[in-house]
mmCIF file of C-alpha atoms in Angstrom:
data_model
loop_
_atom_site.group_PDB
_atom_site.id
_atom_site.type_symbol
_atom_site.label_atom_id
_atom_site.label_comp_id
_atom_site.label_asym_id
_atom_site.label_seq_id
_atom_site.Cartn_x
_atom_site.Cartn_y
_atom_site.Cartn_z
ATOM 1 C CA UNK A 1 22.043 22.619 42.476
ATOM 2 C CA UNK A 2 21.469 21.752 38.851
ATOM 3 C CA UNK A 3 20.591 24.032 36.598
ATOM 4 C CA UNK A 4 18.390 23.579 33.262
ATOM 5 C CA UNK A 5 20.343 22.919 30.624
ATOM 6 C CA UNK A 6 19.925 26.150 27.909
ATOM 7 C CA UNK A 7 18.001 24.511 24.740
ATOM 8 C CA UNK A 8 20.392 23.604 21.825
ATOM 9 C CA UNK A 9 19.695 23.338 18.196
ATOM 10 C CA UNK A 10 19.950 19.555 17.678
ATOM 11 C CA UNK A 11 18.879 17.092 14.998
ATOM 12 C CA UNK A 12 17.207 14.909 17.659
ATOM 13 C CA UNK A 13 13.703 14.389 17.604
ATOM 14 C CA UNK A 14 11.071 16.663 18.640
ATOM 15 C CA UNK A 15 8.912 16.607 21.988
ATOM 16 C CA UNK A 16 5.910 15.242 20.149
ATOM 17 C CA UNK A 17 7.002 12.693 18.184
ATOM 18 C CA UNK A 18 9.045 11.795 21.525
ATOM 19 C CA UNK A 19 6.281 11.700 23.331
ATOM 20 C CA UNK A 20 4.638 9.278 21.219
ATOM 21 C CA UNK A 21 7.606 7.164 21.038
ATOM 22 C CA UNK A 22 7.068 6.444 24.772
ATOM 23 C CA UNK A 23 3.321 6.854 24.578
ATOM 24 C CA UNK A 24 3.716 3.347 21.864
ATOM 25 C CA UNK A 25 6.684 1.337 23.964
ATOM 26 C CA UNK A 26 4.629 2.071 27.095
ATOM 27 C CA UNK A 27 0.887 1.148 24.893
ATOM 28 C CA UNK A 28 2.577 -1.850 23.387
ATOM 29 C CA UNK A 29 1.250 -5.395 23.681
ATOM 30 C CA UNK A 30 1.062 -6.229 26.592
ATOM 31 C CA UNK A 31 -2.067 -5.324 27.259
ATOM 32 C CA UNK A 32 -3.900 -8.477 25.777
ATOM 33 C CA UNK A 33 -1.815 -10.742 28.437
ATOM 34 C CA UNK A 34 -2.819 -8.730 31.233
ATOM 35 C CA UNK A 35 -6.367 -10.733 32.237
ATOM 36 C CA UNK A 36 -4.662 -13.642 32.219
ATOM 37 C CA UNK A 37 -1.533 -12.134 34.797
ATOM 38 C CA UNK A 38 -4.663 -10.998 37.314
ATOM 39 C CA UNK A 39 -5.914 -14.689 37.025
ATOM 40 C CA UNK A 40 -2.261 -15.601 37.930
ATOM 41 C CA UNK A 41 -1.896 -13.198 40.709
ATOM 42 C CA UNK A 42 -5.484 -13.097 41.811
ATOM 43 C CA UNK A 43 -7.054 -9.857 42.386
ATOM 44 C CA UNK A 44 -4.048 -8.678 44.144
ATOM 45 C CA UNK A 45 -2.381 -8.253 40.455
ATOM 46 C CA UNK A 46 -4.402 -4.927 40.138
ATOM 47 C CA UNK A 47 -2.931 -2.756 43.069
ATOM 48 C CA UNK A 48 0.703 -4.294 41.819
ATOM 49 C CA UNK A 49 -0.297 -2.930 38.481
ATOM 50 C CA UNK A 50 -0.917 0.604 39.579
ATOM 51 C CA UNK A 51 1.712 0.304 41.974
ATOM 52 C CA UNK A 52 4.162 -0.338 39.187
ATOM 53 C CA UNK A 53 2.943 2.424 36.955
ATOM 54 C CA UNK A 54 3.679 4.696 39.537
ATOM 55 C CA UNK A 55 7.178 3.264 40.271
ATOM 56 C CA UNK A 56 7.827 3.207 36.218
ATOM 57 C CA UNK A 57 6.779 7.019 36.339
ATOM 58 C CA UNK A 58 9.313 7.777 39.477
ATOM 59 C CA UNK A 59 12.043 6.172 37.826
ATOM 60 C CA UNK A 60 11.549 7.814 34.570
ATOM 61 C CA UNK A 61 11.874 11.197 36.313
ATOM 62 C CA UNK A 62 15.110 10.189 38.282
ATOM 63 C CA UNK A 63 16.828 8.982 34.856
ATOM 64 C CA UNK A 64 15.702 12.661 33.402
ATOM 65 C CA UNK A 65 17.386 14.255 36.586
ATOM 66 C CA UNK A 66 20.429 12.081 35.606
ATOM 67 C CA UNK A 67 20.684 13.189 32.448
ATOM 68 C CA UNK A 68 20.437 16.812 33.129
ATOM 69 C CA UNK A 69 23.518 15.848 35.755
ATOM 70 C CA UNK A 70 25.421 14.573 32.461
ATOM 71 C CA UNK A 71 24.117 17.672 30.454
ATOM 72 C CA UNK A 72 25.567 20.246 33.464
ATOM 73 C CA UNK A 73 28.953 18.744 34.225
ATOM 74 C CA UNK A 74 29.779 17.288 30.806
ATOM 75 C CA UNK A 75 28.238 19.666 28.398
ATOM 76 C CA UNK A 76 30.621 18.988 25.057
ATOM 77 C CA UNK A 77 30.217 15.696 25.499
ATOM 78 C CA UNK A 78 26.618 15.478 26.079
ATOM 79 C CA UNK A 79 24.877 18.288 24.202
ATOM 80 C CA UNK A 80 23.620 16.346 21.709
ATOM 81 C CA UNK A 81 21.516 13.073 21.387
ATOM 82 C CA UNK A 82 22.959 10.282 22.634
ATOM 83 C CA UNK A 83 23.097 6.569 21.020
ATOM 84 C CA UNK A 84 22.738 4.694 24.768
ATOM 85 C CA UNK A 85 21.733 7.624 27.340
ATOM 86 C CA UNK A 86 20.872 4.067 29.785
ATOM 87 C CA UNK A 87 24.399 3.129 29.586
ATOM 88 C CA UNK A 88 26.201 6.655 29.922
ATOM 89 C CA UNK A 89 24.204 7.389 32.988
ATOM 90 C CA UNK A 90 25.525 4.201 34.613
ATOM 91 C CA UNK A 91 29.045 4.322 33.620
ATOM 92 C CA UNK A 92 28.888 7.962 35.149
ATOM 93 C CA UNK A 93 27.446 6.302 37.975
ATOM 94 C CA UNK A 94 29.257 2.883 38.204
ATOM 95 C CA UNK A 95 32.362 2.610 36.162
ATOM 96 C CA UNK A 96 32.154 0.374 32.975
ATOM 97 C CA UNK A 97 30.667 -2.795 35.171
ATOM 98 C CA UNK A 98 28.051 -0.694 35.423
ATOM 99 C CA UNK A 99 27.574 0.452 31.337
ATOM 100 C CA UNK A 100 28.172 -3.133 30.715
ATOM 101 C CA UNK A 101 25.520 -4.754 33.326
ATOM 102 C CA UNK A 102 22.836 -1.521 31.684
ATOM 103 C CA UNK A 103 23.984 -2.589 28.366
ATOM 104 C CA UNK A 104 23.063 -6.037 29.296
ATOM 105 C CA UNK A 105 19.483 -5.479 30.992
ATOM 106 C CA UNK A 106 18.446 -3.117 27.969
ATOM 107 C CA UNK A 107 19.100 -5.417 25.152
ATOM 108 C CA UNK A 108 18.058 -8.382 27.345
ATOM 109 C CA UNK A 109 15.025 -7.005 27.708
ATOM 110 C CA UNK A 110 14.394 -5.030 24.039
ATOM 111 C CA UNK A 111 15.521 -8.697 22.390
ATOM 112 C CA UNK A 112 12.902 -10.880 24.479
ATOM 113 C CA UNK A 113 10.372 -7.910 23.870
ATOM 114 C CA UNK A 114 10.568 -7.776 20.040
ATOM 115 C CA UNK A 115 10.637 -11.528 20.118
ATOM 116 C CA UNK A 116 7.119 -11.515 21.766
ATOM 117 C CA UNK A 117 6.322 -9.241 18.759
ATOM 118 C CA UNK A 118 7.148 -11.667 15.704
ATOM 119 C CA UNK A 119 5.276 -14.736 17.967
ATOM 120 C CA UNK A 120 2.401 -12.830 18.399
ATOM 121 C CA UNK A 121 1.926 -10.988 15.535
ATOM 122 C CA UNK A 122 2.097 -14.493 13.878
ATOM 123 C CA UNK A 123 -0.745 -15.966 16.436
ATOM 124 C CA UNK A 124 -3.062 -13.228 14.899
ATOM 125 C CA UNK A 125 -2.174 -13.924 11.477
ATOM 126 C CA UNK A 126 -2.699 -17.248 12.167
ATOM 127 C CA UNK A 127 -6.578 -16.285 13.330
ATOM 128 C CA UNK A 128 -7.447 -14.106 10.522
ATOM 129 C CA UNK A 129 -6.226 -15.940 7.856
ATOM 130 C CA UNK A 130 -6.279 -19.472 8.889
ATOM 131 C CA UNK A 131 -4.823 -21.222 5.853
ATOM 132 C CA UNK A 132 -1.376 -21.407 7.157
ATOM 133 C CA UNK A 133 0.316 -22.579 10.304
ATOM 134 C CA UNK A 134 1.616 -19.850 13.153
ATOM 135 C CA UNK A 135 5.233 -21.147 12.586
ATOM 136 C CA UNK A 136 4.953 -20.218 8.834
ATOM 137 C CA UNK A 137 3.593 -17.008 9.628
ATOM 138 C CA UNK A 138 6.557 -16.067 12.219
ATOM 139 C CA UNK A 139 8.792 -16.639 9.082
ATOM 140 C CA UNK A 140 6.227 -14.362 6.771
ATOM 141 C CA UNK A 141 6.420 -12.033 9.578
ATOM 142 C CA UNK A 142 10.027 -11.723 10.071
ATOM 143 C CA UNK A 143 10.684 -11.566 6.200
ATOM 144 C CA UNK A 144 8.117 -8.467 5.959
ATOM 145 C CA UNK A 145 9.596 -6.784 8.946
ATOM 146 C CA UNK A 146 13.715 -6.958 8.463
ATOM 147 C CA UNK A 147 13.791 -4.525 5.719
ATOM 148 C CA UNK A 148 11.838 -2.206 8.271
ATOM 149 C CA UNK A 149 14.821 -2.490 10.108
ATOM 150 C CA UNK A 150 17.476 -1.264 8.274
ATOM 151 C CA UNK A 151 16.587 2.470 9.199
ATOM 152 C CA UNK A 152 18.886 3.969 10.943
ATOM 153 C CA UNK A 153 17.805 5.635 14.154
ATOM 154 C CA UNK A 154 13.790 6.745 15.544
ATOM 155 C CA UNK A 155 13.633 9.830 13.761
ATOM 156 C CA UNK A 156 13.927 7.894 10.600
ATOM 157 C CA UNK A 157 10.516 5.600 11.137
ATOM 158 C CA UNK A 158 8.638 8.267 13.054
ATOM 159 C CA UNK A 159 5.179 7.297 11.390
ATOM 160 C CA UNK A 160 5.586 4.256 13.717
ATOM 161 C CA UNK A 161 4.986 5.201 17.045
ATOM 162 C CA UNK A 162 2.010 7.202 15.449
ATOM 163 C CA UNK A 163 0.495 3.900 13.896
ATOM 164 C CA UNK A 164 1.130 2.091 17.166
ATOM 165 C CA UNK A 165 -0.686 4.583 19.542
ATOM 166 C CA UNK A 166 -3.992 5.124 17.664
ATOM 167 C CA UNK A 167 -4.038 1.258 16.912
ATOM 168 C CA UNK A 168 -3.606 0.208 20.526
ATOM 169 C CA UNK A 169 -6.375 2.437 21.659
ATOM 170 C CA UNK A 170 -8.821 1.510 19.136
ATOM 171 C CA UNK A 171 -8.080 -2.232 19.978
ATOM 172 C CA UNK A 172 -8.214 -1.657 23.297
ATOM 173 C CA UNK A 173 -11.733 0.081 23.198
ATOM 174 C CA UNK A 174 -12.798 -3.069 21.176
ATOM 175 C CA UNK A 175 -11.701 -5.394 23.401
ATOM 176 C CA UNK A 176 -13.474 -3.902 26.565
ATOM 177 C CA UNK A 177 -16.374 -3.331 24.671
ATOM 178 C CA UNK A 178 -16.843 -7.325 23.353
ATOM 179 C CA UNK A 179 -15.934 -8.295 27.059
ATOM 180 C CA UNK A 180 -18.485 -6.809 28.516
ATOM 181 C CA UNK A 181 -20.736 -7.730 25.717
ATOM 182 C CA UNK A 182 -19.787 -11.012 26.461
ATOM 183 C CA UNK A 183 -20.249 -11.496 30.069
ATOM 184 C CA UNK A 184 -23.989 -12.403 30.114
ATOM 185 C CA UNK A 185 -23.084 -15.787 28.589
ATOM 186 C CA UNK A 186 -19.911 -16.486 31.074
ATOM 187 C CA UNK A 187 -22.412 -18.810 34.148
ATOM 188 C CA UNK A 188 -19.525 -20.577 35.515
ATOM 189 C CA UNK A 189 -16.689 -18.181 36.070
ATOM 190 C CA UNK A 190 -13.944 -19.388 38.305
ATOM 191 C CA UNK A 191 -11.399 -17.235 40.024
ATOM 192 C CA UNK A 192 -8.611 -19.896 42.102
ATOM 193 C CA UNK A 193 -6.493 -18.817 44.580
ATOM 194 C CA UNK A 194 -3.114 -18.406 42.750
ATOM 195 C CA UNK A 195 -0.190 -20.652 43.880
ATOM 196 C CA UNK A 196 3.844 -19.397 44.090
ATOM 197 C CA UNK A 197 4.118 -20.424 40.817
ATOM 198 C CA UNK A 198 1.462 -18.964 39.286
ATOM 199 C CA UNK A 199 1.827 -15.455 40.758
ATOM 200 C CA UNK A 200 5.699 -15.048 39.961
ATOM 201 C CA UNK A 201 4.077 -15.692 36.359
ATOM 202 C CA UNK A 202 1.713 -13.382 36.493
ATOM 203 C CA UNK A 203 4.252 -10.526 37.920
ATOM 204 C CA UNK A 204 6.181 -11.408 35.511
ATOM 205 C CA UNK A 205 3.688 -10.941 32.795
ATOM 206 C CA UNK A 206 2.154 -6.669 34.737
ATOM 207 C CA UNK A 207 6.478 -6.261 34.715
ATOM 208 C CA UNK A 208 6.457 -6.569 31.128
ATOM 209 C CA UNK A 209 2.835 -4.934 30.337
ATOM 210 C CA UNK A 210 3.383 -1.862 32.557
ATOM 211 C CA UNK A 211 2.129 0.881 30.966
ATOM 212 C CA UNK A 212 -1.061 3.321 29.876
ATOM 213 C CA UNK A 213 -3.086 2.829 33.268
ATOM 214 C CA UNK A 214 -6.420 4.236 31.731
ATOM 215 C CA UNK A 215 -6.183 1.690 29.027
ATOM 216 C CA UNK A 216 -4.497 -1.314 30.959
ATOM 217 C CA UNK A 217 -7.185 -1.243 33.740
ATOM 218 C CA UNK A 218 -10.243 -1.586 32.169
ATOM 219 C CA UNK A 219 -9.175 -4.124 29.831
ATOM 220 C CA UNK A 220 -7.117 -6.411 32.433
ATOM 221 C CA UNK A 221 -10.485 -5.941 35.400
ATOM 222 C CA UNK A 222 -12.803 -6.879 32.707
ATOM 223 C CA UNK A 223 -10.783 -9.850 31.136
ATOM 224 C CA UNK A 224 -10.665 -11.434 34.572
ATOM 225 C CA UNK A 225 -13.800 -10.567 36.192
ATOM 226 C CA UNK A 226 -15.974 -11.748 33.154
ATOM 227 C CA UNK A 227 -13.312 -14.905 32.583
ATOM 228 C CA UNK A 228 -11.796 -15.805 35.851
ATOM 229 C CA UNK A 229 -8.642 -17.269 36.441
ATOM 230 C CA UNK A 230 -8.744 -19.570 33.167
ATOM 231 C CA UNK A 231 -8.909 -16.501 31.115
ATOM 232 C CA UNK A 232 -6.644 -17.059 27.722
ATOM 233 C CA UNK A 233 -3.370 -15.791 27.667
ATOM 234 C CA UNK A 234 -4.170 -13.955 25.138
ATOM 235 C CA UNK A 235 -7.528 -11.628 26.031
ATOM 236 C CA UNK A 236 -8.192 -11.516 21.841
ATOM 237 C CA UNK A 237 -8.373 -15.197 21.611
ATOM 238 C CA UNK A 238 -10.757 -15.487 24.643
ATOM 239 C CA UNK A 239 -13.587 -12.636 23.370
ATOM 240 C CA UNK A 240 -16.335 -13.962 21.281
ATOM 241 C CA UNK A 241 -14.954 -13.558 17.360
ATOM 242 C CA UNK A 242 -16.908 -11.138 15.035
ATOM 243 C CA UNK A 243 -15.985 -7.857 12.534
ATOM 244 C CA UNK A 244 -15.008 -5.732 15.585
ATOM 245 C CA UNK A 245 -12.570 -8.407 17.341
ATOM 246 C CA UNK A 246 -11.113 -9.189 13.848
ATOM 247 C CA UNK A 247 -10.668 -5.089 13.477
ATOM 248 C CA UNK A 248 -8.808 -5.300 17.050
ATOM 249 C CA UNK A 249 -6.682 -7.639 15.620
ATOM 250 C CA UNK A 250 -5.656 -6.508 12.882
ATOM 251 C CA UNK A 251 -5.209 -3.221 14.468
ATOM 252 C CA UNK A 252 -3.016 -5.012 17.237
ATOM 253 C CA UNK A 253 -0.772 -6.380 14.473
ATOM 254 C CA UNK A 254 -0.302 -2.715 12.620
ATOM 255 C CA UNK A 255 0.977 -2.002 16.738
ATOM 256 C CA UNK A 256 3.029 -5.240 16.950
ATOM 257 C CA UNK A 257 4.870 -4.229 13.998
ATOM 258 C CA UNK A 258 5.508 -0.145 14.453
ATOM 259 C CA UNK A 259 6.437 -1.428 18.160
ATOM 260 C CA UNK A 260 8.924 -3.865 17.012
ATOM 261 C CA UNK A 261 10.444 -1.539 14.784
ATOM 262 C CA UNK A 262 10.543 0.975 18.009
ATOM 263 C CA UNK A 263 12.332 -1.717 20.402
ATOM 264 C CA UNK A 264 14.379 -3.861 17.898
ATOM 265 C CA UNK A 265 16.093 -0.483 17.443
ATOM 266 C CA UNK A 266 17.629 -0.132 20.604
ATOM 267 C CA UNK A 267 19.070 -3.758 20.087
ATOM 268 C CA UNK A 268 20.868 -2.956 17.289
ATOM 269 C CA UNK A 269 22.349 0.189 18.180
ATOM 270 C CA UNK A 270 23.996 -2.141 20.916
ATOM 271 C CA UNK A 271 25.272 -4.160 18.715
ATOM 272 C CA UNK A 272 26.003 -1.642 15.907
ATOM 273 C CA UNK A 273 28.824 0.106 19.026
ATOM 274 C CA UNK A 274 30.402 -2.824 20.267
ATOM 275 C CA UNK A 275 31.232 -4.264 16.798
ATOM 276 C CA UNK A 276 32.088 -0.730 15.693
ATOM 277 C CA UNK A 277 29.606 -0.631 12.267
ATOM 278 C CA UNK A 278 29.244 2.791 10.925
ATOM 279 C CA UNK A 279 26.225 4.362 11.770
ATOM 280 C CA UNK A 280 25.615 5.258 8.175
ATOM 281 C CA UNK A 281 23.560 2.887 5.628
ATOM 282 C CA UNK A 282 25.603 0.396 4.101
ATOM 283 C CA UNK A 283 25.978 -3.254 4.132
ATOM 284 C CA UNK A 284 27.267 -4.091 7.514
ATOM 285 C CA UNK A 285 24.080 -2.800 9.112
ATOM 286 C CA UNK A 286 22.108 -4.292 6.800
ATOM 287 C CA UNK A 287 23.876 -7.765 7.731
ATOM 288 C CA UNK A 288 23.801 -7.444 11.737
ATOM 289 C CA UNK A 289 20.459 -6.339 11.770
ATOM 290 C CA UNK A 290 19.074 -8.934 9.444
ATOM 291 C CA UNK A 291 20.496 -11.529 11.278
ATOM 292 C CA UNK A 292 19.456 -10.473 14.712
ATOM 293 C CA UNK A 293 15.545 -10.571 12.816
ATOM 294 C CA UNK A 294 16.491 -14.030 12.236
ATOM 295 C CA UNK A 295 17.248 -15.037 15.619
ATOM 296 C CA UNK A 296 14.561 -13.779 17.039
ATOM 297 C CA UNK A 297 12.499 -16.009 14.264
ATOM 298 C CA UNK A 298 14.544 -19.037 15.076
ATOM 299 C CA UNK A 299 13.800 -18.470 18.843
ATOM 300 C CA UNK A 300 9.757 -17.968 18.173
ATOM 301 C CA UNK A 301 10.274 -21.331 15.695
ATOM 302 C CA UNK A 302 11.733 -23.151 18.684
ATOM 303 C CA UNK A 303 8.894 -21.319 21.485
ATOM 304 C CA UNK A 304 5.811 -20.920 19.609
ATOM 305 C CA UNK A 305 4.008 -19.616 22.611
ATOM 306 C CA UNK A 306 4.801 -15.740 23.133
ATOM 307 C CA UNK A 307 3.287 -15.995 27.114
ATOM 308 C CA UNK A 308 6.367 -18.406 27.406
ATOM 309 C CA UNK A 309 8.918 -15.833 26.600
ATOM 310 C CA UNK A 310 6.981 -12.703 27.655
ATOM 311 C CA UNK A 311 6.649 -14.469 31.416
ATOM 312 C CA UNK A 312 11.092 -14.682 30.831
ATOM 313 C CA UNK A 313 11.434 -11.020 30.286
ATOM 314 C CA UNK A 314 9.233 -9.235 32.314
ATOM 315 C CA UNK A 315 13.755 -5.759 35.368
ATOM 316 C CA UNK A 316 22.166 12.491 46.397
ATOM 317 C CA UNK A 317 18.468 12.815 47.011
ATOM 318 C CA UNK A 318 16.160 12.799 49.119
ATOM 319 C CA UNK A 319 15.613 10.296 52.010
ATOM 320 C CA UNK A 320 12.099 9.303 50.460
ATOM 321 C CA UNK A 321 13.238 9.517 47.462
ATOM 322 C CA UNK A 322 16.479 6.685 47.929
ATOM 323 C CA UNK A 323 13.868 4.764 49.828
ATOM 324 C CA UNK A 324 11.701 4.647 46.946
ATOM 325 C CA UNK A 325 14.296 4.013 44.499
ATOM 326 C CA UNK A 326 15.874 1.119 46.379
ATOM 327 C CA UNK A 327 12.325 -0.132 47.065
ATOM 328 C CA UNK A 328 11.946 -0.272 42.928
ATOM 329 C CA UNK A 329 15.502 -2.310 43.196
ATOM 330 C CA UNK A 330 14.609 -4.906 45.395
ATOM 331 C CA UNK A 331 11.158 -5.501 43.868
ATOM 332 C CA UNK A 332 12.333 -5.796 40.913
ATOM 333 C CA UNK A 333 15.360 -7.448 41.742
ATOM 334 C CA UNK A 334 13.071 -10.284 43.759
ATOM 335 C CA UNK A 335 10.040 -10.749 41.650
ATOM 336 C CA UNK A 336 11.895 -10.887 38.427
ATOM 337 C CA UNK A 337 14.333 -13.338 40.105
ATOM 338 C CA UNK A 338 10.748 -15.704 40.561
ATOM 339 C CA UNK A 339 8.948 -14.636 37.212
ATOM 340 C CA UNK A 340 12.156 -16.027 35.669
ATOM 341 C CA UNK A 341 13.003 -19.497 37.208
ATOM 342 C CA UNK A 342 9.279 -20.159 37.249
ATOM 343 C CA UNK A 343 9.339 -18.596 33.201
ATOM 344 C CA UNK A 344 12.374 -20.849 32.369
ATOM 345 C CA UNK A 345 11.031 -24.060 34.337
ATOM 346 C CA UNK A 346 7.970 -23.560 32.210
ATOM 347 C CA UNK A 347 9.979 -23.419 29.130
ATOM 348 C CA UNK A 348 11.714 -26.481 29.970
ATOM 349 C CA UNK A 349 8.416 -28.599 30.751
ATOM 350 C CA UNK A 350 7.304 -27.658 27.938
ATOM 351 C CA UNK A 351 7.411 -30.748 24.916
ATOM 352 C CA UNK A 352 9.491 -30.612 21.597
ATOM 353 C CA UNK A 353 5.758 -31.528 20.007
ATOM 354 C CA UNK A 354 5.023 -27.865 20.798
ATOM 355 C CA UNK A 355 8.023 -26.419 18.887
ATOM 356 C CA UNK A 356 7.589 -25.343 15.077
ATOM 357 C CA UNK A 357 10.550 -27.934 13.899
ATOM 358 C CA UNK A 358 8.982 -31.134 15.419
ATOM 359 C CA UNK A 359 5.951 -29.017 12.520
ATOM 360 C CA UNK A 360 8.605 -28.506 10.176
ATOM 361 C CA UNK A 361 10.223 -32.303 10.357
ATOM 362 C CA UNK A 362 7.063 -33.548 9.811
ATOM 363 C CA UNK A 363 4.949 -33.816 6.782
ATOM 364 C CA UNK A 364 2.779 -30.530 6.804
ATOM 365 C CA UNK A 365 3.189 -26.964 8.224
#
């Protein structure tokens, strides 16, 4: 049986500002790609959505359980926050294969993720203030957000995750709202049965947008139904543009950026243990973290299209229970193994014209 752990004084953070940490990574952006996965997947995207909300909730309970496990039979060396709780758990579990295959998945993931961030937060820039190209603004972008990331750990950027929630549910209302205000004028709306290819993009696409079900539903039902399956890949790009849809995007770009912050975090802690920098400010972190900004830059240069990359990235109990939980496994396991050939195969197709240096080596931006 495991007990509660007693409640320590700790400088961790506190349950609400916790809460909305996970309230903003789960709200993030993926929510504006989400019509265009159901016209990938067809109508059968919106059961998989729920489906994986529940399975993200289920698992999220099981790695608490865990970490009460660590908490009662290691308590001195787990009584206070930990720097990679993912990659404990699994050396615990698995030896250090297992902290090094976590360690892998987790910054996999959080790198691709943040990457999305700087490309798309440069697409809306792009909209707004037309004057420049996307590929400059994913440069403007990452210069404005490295210094952001210098801070050392959440509880030092805690207005984020604040910023990021009420933004993505005021864009989100907007959205729904200018969809259906839209779909008197949408006469020819086509909805195609998807192929192989398209649905392991689309899964791909719900993997990576899990999230907020009362705010992912309505937005991702009424994208496609009023749409189709032609629907932009990006539901703020496909509304009718006025004051409100210009307010959603600028209010999407506020949650780009507090969400980046969030998830780029987790990247450099990684980083920040394996090359043994001190956790305290100084110019090391300063220099890994800036230059991890700048990768991600040079990757959104090279793959101006953030449905390209976010199609790359989207991975003893009870009897029920282990069936469940190897159920997750598997379906992860197989539909990311899809999402990502067909991802990378899209990548590959895709021409040097569409990259930001056949921009740059040309004669404008």
């Amino acid at each position: 049986m495991i007990r509660t752990c007693d409640l320590r004084e700790t400088k961790g953070l506190s349950v609400v500002v916790a809460g909305l940490f996970i309230v903003a990574q789960l709200a993030g952006a993926g929510f504006v790609s989400l019509p265009k996965a159901l016209g990938n997947t067809g109508w059968l995207g919106l059961p998989m959505m729920i489906l994986f909300c529940v399975m993200v909730g289920l698992s999220a309970t099981r790695l608490g359980f865990c970490w009460n496990i660590l908490e009662e039979r290691w308590p001195d060396q787990y009584s206070q926050p930990a720097r990679q709780p993912y990659m404990e758990i699994a050396e615990k579990a698995f030896g250090k294969h297992g902290r090094a295959f976590a360690l892998f998945c987790v910054v996999a993931s959080q790198f691709g993720g943040t990457t999305v961030f700087i490309i798309l937060a440069a697409e809306l820039l792009n909209t707004l203030l037309p004057g420049l190209s996307t590929c400059v603004y994913i440069i403007i972008v990452a210069t404005i957000i490295t210094p952001c990331t210098w801070l050392g750990t959440p509880k030092d950027f805690w207005l984020g995750p604040m910023l990021a929630v009420v933004s993505t549910i005021a864009a989100c209302l907007a959205i729904f709202v200018q969809t259906l205000l839209d779909a008197p004028d949408q006469h020819y709306v086509q909805f195609v049965n998807p192929t192989i290819k398209t649905f392991a993009l689309g899964y791909g696409a719900i993997l990576f947008a899990f999230g907020i079900l009362l705010l992912y539903v309505p937005v991702s039902v009424a994208g496609y139904a009023v749409f189709g399956t032609y629907v932009n890949s990006n539901i703020l790009f496909e509304v009718t543009q006025g004051p409100a849809v210009e307010a959603a995007m600028a209010l999407q770009i506020i949650n780009l950026l507090g969400s980046y912050v969030i998830g780029f975090n987790t990247v450099t802690q990684a980083f920040e243990d394996i090359l043994n920098i001190p956790q305290n400010f100084g110019v090391k972190r300063i220099v890994t973290r800036t230059s991890i900004v700048w990768l991600q830059a040079i990757i959104g240069l090279a793959i101006p299209d953030f449905s390209l990359i976010l199609n790359l990235i989207g991975g003893p109990v009870p009897f029920w229970m282990r069936v469940a939980l190897i159920e997750i496994v598997i379906i992860g396991a197989i539909g990311g193994t899809f999402s990502t050939v067909s991802a990378i195969v899209e990548i590959v197709n895709t021409p040097f014209s569409a990259s930001c240096f056949a921009d740059f080596s040309g004669d404008s931006l």
